[in-house]
Short mmCIF file of C-alpha atoms in Angstrom, two decimals:
data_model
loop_
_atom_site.label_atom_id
_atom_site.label_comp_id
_atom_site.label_asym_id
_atom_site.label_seq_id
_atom_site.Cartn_x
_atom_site.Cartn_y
_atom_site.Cartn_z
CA UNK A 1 156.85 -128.64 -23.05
CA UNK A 2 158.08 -125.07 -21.85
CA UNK A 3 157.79 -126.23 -18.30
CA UNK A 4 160.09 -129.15 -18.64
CA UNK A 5 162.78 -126.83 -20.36
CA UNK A 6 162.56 -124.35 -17.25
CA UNK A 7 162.19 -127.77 -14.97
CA UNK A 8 165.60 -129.19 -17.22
CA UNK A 9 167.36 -125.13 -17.01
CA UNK A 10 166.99 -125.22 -13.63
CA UNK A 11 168.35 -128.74 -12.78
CA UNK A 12 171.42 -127.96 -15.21
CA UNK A 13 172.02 -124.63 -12.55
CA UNK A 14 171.66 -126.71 -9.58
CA UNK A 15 174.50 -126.14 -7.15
CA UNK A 16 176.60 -123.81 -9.45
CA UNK A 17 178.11 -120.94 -8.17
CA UNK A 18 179.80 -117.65 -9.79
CA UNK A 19 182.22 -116.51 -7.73
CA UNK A 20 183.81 -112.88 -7.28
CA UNK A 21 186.02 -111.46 -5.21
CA UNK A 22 186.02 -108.43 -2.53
CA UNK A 23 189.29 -108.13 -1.45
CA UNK A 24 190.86 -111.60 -0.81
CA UNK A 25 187.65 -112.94 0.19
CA UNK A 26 185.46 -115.20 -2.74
CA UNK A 27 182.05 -114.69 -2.87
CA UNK A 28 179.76 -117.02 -4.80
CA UNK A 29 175.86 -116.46 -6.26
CA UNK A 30 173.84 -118.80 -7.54
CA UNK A 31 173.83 -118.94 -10.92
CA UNK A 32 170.30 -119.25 -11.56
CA UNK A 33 170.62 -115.58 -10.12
CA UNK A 34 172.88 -114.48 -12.71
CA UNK A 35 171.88 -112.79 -16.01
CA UNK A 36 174.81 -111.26 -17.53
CA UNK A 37 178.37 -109.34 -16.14
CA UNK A 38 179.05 -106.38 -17.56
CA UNK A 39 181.91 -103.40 -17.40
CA UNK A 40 181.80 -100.87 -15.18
CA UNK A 41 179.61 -97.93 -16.27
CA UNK A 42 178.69 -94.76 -14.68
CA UNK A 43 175.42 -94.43 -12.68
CA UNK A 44 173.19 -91.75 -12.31
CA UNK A 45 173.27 -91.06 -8.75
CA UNK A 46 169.56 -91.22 -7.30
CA UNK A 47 169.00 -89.03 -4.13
CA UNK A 48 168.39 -89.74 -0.32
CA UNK A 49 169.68 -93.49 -0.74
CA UNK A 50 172.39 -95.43 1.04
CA UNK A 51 176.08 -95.04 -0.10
CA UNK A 52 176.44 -98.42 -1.23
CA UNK A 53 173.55 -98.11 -3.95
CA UNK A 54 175.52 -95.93 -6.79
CA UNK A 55 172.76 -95.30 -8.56
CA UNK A 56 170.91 -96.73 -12.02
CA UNK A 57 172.49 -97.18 -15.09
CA UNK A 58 170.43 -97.80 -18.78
CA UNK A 59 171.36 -101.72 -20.14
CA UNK A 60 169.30 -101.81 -23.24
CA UNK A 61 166.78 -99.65 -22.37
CA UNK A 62 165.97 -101.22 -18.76
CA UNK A 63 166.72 -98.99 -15.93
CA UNK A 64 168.60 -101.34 -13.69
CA UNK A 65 169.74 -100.00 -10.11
CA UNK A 66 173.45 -100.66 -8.97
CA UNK A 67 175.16 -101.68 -5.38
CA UNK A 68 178.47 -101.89 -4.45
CA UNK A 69 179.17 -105.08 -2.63
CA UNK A 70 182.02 -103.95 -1.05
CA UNK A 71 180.36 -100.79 0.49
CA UNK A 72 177.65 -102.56 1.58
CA UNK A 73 179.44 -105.17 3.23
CA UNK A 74 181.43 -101.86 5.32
CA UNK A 75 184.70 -102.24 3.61
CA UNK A 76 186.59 -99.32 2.08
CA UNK A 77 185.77 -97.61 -0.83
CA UNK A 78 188.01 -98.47 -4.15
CA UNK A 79 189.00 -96.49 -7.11
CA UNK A 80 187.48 -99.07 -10.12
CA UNK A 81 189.92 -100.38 -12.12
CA UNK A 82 189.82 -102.49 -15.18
CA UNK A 83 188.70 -106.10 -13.45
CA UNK A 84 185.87 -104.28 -11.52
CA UNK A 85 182.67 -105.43 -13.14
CA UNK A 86 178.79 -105.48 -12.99
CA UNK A 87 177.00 -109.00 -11.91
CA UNK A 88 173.56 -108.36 -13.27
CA UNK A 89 171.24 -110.69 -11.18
CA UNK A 90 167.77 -111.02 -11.08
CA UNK A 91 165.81 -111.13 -7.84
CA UNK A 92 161.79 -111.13 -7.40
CA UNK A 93 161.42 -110.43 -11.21
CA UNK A 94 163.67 -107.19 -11.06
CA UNK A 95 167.28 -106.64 -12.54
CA UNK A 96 170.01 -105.28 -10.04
CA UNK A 97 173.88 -105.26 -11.01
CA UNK A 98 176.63 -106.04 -8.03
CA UNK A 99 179.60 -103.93 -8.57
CA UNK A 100 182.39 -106.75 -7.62
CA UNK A 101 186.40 -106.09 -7.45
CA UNK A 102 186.75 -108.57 -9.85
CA UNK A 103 184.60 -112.20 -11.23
CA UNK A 104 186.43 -115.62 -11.07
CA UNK A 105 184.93 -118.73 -12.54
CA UNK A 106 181.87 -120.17 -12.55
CA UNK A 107 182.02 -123.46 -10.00
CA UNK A 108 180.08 -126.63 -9.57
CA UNK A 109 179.27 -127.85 -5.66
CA UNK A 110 177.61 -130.86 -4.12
CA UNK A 111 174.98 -130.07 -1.53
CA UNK A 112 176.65 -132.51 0.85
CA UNK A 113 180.39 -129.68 0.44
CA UNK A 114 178.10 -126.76 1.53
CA UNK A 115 178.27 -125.58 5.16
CA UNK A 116 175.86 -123.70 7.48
CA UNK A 117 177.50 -120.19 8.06
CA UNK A 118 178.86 -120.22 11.69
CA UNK A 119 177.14 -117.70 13.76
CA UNK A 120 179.49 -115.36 15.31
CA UNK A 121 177.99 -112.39 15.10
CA UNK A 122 175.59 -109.86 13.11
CA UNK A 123 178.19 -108.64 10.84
CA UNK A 124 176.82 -107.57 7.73
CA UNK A 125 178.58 -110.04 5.94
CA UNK A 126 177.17 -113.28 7.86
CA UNK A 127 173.41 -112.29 7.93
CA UNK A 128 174.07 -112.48 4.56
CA UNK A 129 175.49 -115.81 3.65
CA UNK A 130 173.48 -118.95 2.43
CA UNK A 131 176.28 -121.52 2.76
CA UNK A 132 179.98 -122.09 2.92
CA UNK A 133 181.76 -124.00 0.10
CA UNK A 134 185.48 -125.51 0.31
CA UNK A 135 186.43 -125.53 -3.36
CA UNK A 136 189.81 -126.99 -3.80
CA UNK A 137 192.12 -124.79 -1.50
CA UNK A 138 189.38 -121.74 -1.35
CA UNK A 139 186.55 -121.33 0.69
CA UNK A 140 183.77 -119.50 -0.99
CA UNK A 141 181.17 -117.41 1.34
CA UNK A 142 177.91 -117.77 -0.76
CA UNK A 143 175.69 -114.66 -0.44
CA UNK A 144 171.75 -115.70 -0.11
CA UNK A 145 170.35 -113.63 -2.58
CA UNK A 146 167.12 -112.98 -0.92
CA UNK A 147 168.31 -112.11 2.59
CA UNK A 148 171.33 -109.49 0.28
CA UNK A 149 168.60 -107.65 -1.49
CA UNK A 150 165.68 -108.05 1.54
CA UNK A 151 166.42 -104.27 2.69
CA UNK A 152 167.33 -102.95 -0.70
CA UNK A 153 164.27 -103.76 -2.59
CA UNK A 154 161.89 -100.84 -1.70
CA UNK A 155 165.11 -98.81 -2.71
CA UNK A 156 165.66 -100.16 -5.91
CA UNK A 157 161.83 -100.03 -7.21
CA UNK A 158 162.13 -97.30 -9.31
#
């Protein structure tokens, strides 16, 4: 019974995106990914990381780590302001929050409207893409969860 609810969760989440903007740039992430977004909050910076991981902050008694997206795709540093929010995802069983400029809407695409990512380089931006999405008039770059995180995750064990 529990396994057909998961099975039945899971096909409801099916090509549904989140999307969030750095700059003018959307960004989407699967929302099967997505737990929760949050204010901003102050982090406790952790020493002898990168920049773009701010630090940990406490949501309900789980320590959960934080990255700027923005830094770590090499893009200027921002003061936050009142849209800037936390995208709490989970990723291998562990809770990390994306600190995003601001969240959009939450949008639903077919498998045969997403795109390969070209490949025109090593930017950190397209070794981290999944798929391209034309939604309407946007095109939404969505970020592959695994491939984001792959570097990050012996950082973010804490």
């Amino acid at each position: 019974m529990e396994e057909n609810i998961v099975s039945t969760v899971m096909d409801d989440l099916q090509g549904k995106f989140l999307t969030f903007h750095i700059e003018d740039t959307i960004y989407g992430i699967e929302l099967l990914h997505v737990i929760e977004i949050i204010s901003i909050q102050n982090a406790t910076r952790i020493p002898n990381v990168p920049t773009y991981i701010k630090g940990i902050i406490n949501l309900r008694g789980k320590i959960v780590p934080v990255i700027d997206v923005r830094l770590k795709f090499k893009q200027s540093e921002r003061v936050y302001d009142e849209k800037t929010c936390i995208i709490v995802v989970v990723i291998e069983d562990m809770q990390v929050g994306l600190i995003v400029d601001r969240v959009s809407e939450v949008v639903t695409v077919d498998q045969a409207e997403l795109a390969n990512p070209p490949e025109l380089g090593t930017t950190s931006n397209e070794k981290y893409l999944q798929s391209i999405a034309t939604v309407g008039e946007k095109v939404v770059l969505n970020i592959d969860c695994h491939k984001f995180f792959h570097s990050d995750l012996n950082y973010t064990k804490i």
